[in-house]
mmCIF file of C-alpha atoms and ligand atoms in Angstrom:
data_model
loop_
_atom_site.group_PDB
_atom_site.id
_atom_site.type_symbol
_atom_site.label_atom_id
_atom_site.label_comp_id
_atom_site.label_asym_id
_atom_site.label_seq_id
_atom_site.Cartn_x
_atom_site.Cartn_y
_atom_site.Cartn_z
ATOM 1 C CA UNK A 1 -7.447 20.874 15.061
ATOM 2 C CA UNK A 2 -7.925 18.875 12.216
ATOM 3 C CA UNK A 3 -9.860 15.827 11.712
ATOM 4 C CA UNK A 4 -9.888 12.574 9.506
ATOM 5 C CA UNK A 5 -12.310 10.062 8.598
ATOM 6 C CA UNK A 6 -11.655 6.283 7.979
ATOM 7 C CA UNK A 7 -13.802 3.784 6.588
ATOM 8 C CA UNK A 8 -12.511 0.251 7.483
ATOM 9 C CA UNK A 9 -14.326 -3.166 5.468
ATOM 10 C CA UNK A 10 -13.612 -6.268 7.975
ATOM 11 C CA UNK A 11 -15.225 -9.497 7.308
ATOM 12 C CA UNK A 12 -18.647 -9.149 8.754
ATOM 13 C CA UNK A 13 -19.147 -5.226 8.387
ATOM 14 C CA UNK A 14 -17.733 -1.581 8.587
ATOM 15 C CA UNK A 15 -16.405 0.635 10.980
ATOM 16 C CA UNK A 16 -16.346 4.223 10.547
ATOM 17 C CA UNK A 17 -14.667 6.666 12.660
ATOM 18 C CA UNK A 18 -12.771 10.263 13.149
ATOM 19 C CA UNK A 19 -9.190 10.685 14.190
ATOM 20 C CA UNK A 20 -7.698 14.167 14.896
ATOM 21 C CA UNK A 21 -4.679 14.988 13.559
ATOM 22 C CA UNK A 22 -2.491 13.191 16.594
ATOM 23 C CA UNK A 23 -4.077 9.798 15.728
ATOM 24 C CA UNK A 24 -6.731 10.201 18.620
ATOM 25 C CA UNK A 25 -10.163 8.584 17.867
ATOM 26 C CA UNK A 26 -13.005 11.059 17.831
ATOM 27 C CA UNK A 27 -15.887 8.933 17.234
ATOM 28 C CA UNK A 28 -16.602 5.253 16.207
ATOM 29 C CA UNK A 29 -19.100 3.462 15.089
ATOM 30 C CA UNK A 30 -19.819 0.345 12.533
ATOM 31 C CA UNK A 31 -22.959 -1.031 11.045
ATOM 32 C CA UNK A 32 -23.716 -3.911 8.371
ATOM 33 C CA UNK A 33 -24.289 -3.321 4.620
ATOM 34 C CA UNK A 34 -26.834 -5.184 2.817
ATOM 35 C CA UNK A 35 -24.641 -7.210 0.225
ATOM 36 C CA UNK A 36 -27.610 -7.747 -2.076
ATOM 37 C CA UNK A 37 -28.407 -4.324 -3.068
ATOM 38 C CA UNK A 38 -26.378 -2.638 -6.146
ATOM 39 C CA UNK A 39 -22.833 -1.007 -5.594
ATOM 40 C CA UNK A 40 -24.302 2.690 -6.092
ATOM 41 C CA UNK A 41 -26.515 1.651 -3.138
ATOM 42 C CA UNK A 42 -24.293 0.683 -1.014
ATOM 43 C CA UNK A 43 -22.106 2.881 -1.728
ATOM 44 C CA UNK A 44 -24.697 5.585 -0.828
ATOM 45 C CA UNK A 45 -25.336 3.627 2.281
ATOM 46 C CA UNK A 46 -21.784 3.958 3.500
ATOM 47 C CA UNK A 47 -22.027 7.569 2.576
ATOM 48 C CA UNK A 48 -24.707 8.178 4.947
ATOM 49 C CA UNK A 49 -23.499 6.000 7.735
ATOM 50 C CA UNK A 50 -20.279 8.281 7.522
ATOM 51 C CA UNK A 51 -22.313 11.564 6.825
ATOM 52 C CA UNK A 52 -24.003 10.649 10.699
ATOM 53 C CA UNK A 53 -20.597 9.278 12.505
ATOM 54 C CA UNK A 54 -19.488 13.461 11.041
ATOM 55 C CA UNK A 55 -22.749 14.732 12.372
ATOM 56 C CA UNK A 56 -22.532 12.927 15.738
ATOM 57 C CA UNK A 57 -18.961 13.676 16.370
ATOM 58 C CA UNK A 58 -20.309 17.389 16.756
ATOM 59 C CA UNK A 59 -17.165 18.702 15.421
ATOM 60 C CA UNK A 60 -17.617 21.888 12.689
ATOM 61 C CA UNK A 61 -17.644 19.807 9.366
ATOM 62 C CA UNK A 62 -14.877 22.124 7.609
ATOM 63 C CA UNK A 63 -12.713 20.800 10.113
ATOM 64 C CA UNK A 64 -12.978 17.564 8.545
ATOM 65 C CA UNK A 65 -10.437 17.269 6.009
ATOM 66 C CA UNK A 66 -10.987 13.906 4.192
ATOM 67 C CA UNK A 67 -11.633 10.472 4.208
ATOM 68 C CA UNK A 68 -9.636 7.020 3.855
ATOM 69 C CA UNK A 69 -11.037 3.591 2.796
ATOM 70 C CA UNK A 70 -9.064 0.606 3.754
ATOM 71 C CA UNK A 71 -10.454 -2.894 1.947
ATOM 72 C CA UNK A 72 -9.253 -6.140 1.620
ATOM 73 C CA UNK A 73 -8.797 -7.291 -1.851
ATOM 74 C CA UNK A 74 -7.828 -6.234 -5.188
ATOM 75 C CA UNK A 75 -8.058 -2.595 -5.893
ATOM 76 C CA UNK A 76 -6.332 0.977 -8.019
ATOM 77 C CA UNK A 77 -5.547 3.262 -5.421
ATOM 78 C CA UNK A 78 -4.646 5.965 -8.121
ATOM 79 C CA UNK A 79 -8.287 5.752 -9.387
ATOM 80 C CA UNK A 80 -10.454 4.822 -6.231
ATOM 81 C CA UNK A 81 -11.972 1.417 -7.810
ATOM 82 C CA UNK A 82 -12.695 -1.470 -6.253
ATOM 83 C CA UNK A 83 -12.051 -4.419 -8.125
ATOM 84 C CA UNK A 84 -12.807 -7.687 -5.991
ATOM 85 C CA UNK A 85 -14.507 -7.310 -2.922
ATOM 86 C CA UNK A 86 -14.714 -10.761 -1.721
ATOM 87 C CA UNK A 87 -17.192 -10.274 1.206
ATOM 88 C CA UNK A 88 -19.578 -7.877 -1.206
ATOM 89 C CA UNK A 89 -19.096 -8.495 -4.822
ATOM 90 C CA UNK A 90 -21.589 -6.205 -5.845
ATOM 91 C CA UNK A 91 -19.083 -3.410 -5.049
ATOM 92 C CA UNK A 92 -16.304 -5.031 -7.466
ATOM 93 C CA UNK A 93 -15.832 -2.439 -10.420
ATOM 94 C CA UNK A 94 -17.452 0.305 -8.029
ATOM 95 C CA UNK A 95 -15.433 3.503 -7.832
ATOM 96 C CA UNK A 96 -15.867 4.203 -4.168
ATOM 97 C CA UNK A 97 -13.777 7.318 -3.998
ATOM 98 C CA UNK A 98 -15.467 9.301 -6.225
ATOM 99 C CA UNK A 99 -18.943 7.789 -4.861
ATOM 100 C CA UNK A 100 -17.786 9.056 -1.499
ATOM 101 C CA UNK A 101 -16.582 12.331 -3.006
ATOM 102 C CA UNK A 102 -19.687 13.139 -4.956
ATOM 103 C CA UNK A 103 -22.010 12.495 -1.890
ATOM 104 C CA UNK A 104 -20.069 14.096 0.770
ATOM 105 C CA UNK A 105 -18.332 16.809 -0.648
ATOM 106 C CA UNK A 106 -15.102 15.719 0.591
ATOM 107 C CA UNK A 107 -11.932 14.126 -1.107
ATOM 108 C CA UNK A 108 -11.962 10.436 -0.253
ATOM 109 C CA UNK A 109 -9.094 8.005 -0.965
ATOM 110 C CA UNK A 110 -9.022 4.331 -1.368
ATOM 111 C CA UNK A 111 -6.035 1.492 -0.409
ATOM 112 C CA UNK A 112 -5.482 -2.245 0.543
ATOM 113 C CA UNK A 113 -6.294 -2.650 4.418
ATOM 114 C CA UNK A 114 -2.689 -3.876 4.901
ATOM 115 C CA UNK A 115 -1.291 -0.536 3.248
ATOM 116 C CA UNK A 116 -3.496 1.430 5.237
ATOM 117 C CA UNK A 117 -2.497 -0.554 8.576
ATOM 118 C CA UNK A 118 0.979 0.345 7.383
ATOM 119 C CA UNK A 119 0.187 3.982 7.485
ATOM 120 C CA UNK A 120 -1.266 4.248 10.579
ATOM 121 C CA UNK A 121 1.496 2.779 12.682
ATOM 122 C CA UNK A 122 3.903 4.803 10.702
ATOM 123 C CA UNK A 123 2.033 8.251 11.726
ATOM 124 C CA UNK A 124 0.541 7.266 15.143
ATOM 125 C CA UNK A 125 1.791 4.046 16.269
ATOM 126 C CA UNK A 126 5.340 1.966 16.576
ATOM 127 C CA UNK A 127 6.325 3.799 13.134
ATOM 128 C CA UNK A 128 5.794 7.601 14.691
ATOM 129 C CA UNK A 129 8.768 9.858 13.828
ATOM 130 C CA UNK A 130 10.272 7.607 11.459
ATOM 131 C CA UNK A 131 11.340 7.535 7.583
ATOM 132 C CA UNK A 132 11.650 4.417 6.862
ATOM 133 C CA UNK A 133 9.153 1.505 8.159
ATOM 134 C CA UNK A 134 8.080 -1.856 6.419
ATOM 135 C CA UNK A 135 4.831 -3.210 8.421
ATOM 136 C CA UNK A 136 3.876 -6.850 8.326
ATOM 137 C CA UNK A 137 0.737 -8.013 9.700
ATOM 138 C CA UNK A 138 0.415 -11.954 10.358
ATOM 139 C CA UNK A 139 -3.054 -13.626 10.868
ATOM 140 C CA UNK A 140 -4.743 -16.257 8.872
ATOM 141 C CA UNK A 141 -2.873 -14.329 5.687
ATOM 142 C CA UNK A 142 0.558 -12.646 5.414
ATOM 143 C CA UNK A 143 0.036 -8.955 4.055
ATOM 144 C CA UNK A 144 2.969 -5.754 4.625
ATOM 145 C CA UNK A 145 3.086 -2.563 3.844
ATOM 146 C CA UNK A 146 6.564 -0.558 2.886
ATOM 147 C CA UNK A 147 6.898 2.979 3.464
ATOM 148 C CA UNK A 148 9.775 4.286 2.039
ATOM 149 C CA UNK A 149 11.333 8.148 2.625
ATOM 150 C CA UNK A 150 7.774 9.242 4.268
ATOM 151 C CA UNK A 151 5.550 7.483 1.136
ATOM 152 C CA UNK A 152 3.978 4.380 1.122
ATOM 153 C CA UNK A 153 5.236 2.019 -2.275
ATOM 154 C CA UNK A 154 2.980 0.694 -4.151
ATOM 155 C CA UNK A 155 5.005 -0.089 -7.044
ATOM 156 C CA UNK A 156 4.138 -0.900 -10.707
ATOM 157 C CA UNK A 157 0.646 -2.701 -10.182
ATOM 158 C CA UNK A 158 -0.429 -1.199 -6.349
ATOM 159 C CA UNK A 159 1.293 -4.944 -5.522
ATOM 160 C CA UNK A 160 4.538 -4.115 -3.275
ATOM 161 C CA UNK A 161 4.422 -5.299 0.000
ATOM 162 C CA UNK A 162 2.679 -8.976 -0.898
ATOM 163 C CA UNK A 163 5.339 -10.241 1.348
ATOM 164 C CA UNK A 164 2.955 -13.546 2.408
ATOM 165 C CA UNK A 165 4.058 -14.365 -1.382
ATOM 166 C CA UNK A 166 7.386 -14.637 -0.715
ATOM 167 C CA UNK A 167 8.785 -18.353 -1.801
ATOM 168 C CA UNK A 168 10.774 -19.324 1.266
ATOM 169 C CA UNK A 169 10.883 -22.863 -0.150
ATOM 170 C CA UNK A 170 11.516 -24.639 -3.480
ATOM 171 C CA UNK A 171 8.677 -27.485 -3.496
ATOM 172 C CA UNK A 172 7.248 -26.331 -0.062
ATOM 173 C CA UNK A 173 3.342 -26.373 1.459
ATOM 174 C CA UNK A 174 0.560 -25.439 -2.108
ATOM 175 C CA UNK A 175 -0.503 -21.768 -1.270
ATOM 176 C CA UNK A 176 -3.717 -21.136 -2.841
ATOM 177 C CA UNK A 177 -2.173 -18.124 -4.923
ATOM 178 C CA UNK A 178 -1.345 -21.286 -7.012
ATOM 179 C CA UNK A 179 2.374 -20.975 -5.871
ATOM 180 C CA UNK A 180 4.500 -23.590 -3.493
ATOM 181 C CA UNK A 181 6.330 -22.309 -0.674
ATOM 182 C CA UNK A 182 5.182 -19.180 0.447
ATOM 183 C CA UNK A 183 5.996 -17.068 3.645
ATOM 184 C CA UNK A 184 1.835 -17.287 4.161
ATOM 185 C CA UNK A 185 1.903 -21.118 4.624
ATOM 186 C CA UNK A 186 4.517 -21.058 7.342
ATOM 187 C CA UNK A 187 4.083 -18.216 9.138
ATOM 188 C CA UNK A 188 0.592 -17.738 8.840
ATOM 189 C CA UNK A 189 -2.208 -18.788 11.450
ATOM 190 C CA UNK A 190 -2.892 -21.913 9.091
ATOM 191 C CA UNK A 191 0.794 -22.907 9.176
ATOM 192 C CA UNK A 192 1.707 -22.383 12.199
ATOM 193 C CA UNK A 193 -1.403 -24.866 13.471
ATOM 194 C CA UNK A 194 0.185 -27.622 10.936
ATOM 195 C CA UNK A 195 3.254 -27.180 12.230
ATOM 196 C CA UNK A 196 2.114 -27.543 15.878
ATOM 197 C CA UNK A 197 -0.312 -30.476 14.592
ATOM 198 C CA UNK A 198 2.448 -32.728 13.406
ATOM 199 C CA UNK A 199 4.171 -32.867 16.348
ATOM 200 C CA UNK A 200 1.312 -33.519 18.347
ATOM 201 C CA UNK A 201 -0.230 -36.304 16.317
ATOM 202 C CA UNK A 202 3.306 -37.956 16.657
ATOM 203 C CA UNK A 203 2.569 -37.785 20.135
ATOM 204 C CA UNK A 204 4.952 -35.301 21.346
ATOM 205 C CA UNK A 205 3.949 -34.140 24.746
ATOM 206 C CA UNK A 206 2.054 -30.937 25.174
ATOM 207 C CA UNK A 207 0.095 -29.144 27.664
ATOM 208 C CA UNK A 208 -2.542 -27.513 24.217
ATOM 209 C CA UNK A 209 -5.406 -29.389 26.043
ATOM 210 C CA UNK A 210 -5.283 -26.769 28.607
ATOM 211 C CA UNK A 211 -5.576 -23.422 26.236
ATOM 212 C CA UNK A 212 -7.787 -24.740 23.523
ATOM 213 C CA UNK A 213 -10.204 -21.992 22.081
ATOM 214 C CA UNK A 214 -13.820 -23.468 21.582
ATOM 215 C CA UNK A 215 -11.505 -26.765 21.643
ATOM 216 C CA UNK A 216 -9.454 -25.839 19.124
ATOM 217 C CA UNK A 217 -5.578 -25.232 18.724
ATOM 218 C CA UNK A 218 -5.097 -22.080 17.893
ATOM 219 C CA UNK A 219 -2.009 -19.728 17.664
ATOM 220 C CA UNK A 220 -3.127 -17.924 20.839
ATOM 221 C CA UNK A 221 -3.564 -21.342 22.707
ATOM 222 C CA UNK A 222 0.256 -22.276 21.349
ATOM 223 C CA UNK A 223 1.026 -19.266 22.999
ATOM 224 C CA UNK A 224 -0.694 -19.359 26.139
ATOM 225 C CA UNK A 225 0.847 -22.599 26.433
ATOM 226 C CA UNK A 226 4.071 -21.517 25.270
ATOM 227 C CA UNK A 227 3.917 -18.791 28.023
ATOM 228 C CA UNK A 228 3.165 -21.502 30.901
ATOM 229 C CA UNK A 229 6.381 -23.378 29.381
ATOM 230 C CA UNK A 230 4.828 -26.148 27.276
ATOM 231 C CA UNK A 231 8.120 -27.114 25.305
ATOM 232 C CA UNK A 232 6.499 -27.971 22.094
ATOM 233 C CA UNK A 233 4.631 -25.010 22.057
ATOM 234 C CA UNK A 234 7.430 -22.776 22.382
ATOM 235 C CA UNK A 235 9.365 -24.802 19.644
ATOM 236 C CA UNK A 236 6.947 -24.118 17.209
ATOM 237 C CA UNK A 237 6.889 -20.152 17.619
ATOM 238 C CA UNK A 238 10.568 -20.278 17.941
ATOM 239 C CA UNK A 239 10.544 -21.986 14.483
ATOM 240 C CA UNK A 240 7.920 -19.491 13.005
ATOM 241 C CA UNK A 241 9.934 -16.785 14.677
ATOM 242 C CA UNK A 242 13.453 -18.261 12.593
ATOM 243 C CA UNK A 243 11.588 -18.129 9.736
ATOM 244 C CA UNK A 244 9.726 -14.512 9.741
ATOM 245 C CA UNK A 245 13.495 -13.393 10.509
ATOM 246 C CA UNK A 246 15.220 -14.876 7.552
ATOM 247 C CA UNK A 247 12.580 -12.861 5.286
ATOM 248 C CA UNK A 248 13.410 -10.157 7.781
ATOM 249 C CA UNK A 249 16.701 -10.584 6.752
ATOM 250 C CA UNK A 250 16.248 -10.218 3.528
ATOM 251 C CA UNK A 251 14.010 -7.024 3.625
ATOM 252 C CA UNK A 252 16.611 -5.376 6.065
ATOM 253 C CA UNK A 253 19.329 -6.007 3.517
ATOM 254 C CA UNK A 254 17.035 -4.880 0.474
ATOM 255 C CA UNK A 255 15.334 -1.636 1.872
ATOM 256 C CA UNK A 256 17.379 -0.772 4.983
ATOM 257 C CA UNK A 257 14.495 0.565 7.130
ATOM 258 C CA UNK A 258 14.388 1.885 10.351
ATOM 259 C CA UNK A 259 11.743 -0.382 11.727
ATOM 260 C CA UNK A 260 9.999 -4.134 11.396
ATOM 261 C CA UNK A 261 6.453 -3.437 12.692
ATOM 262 C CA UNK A 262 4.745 -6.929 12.727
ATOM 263 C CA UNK A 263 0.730 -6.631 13.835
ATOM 264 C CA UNK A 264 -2.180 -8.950 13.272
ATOM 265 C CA UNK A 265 -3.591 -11.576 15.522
ATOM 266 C CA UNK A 266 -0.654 -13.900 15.588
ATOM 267 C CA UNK A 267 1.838 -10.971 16.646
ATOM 268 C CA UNK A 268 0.180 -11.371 19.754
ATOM 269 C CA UNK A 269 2.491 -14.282 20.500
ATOM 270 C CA UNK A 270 4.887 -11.008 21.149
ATOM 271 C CA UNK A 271 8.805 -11.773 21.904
ATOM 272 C CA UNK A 272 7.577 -15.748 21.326
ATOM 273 C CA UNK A 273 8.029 -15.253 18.262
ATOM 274 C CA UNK A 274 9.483 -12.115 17.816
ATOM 275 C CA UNK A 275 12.534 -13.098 19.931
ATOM 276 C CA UNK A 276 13.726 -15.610 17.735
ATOM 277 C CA UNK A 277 12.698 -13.808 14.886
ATOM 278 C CA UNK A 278 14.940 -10.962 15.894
ATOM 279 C CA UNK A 279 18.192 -13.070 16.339
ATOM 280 C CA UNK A 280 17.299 -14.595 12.860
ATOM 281 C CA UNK A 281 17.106 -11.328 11.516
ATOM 282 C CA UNK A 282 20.351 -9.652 12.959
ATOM 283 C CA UNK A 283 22.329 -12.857 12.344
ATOM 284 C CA UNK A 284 21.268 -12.906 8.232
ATOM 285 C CA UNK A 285 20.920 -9.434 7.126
ATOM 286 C CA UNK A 286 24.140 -7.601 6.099
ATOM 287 C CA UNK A 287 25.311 -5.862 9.199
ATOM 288 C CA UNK A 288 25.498 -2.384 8.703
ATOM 289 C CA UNK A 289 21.225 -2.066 7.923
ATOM 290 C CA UNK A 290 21.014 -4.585 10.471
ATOM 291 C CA UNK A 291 21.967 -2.111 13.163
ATOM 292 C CA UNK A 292 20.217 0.478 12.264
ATOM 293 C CA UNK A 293 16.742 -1.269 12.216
ATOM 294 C CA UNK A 294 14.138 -2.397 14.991
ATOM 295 C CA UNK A 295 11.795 -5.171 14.551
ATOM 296 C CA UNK A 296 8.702 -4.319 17.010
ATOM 297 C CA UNK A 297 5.276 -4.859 17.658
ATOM 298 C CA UNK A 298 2.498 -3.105 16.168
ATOM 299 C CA UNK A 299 0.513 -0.396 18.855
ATOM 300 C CA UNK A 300 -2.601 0.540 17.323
ATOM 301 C CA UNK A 301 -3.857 -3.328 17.861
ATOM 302 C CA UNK A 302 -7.935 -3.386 17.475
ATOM 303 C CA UNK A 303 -7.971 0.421 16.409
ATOM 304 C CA UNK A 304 -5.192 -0.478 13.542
ATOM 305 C CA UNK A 305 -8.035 -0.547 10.961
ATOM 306 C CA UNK A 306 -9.440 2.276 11.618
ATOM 307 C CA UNK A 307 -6.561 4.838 12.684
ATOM 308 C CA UNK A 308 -5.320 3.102 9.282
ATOM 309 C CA UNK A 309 -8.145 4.184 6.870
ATOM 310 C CA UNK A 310 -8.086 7.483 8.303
ATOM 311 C CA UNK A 311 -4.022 7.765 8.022
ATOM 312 C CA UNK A 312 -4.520 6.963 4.187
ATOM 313 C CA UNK A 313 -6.536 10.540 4.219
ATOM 314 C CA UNK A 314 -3.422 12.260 5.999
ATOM 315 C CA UNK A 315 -1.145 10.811 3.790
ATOM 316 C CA UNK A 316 -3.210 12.305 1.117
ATOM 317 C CA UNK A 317 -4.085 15.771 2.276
ATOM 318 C CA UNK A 318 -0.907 16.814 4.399
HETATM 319 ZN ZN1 ZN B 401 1.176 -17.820 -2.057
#
């Protein structure tokens, strides 16, 4: 059997962990990296946090092929540096990769979190078996990943896939990428809050009071309520749905995939807003791709990161 590692930045720390080569996790574990010390530190630090996840996972360390960082932010997967870390800046500039490499003996590879996601529902998850897969992942931003005849694209500048960036409207909502408009501010967490929020300060009736989180509407509570049949509720996802599948549309008559994997938290509305999203889709899109393609949910759900990072080390080494 073989075996790969994946080292997965989230907000508040990192998780490192072992798949085997059928996407099974191994071993995981995450710890907390002290921000203030230098980027050689840390990096050293993450090295021996992964150097005991290998040694506790008892498995014989040849075995263990290679490793796969996923991070948020702006990055060169061709050359392993990081270039803005936003949760540890001291890292920006740092060439993780070849830290990794140097310390562990192994070859380690570096990609956007969203392109790793990507890669690890395509191997092990709604993606398995297929060619062609684009991967979107909604939450509070808009990120996708599009893997194209078995390879993930990158394109030109490492920026394909930016699909939250997509203008949907001409003199829509200010995104803070400076641009008006984009896919982000609708279908994003954010958006799809506003757009619940103006219909309940016009005083449209809605059960929301029920399903708050830490009293606070949130796209699970607009789904929970949507599920109990709060009418507003389900308007809004419908209308976030409508929207994701006009992009949809667009992608589907651009790249003609096989498959639509949407993850992140705000998939977890499911056929809410998938549904709609769906009948946007095949009604838009040209209809020749449009048969051909699925749009589904994402499987790998709180292990995406993970199974991700470590899929970026497959991609690599198979
Ligand atoms: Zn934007």
């Amino acid at each position: 059997m073989k075996y790969y590692v994946g080292i997965d930045f989230g907000g508040t720390g990192i998780k490192v962990g072992i798949i085997d080569e059928n996407g099974k996790i191994v071993i995981k574990d995450s710890f907390v990296t002290d921000p203030s010390k230098n980027g050689d530190e840390i990096v050293k630090h993450i090295a021996e946090c992964t150097q005991k996840v290998m040694d506790d996972s008892k498995l014989p360390q040849d075995d263990i092929l290679g490793i796969g960082v996923g991070c948020p932010g702006l990055l060169n997967p061709e050359t392993g540096q990081l270039k803005v870390v936003v949760n540890i800046p001291n890292l920006n500039g740092v060439y993780i990769a070849k830290g990794l490499t140097d310390i562990l003996g192994k070859p380690a590879f570096l990609d956007n979190d969203v392109n790793t996601m990507s890669l690890g529902e395509f191997y092990y998850g709604a993606g398995k078996g297929l060619k062609h897969v684009i991967a979107l992942t909604l939450g509070t931003g808009v990120g996708g990943g599009i893997i194209l005849n078995g390879e993930l694209y990158r394109g030109a500048s490492f920026t394909a896939g930016e699909l939250g960036h997509v203008s949907i409207a001409r003199d829509g909502k200010y995104c803070p990428c400076g641009n008006s408009g984009c896919l982000e501010r609708y279908v994003g967490r954010d958006g799809i809050i506003e757009n619940f929020m103006i219909s309940k300060n016009k005083g449209v009736e809605t059960s929301i009071d029920k399903y708050l989180e830490d009293g606070e509407v949130t796209p699970k509570a607009i789904a929970m309520a949507a599920g109990d049949g709060d009418a507003l509720s389900i308007r809004v996802l419908e209308e976030t749905g409508k929207i994701l599948g006009s992009v949809l549309a667009t992608l589907v008559n651009a790249l003609n995939p096989q498959a639509i994997i949407i993850g992140g938290g705000v998939s977890n509305a499911g056929e809410l807003i998938l549904g709609p999203a769906r009948i946007e889709m095949m009604k838009l899109a040209y209809s020749i791709p449009a048969n051909d393609v699925v749009l589904v949910k994402a499987k790998l759900g709180n292990d995406a990161g993970l199974v991700g990072s470590a899929s970026l080390a497959v991609a690599n080494l198979k």
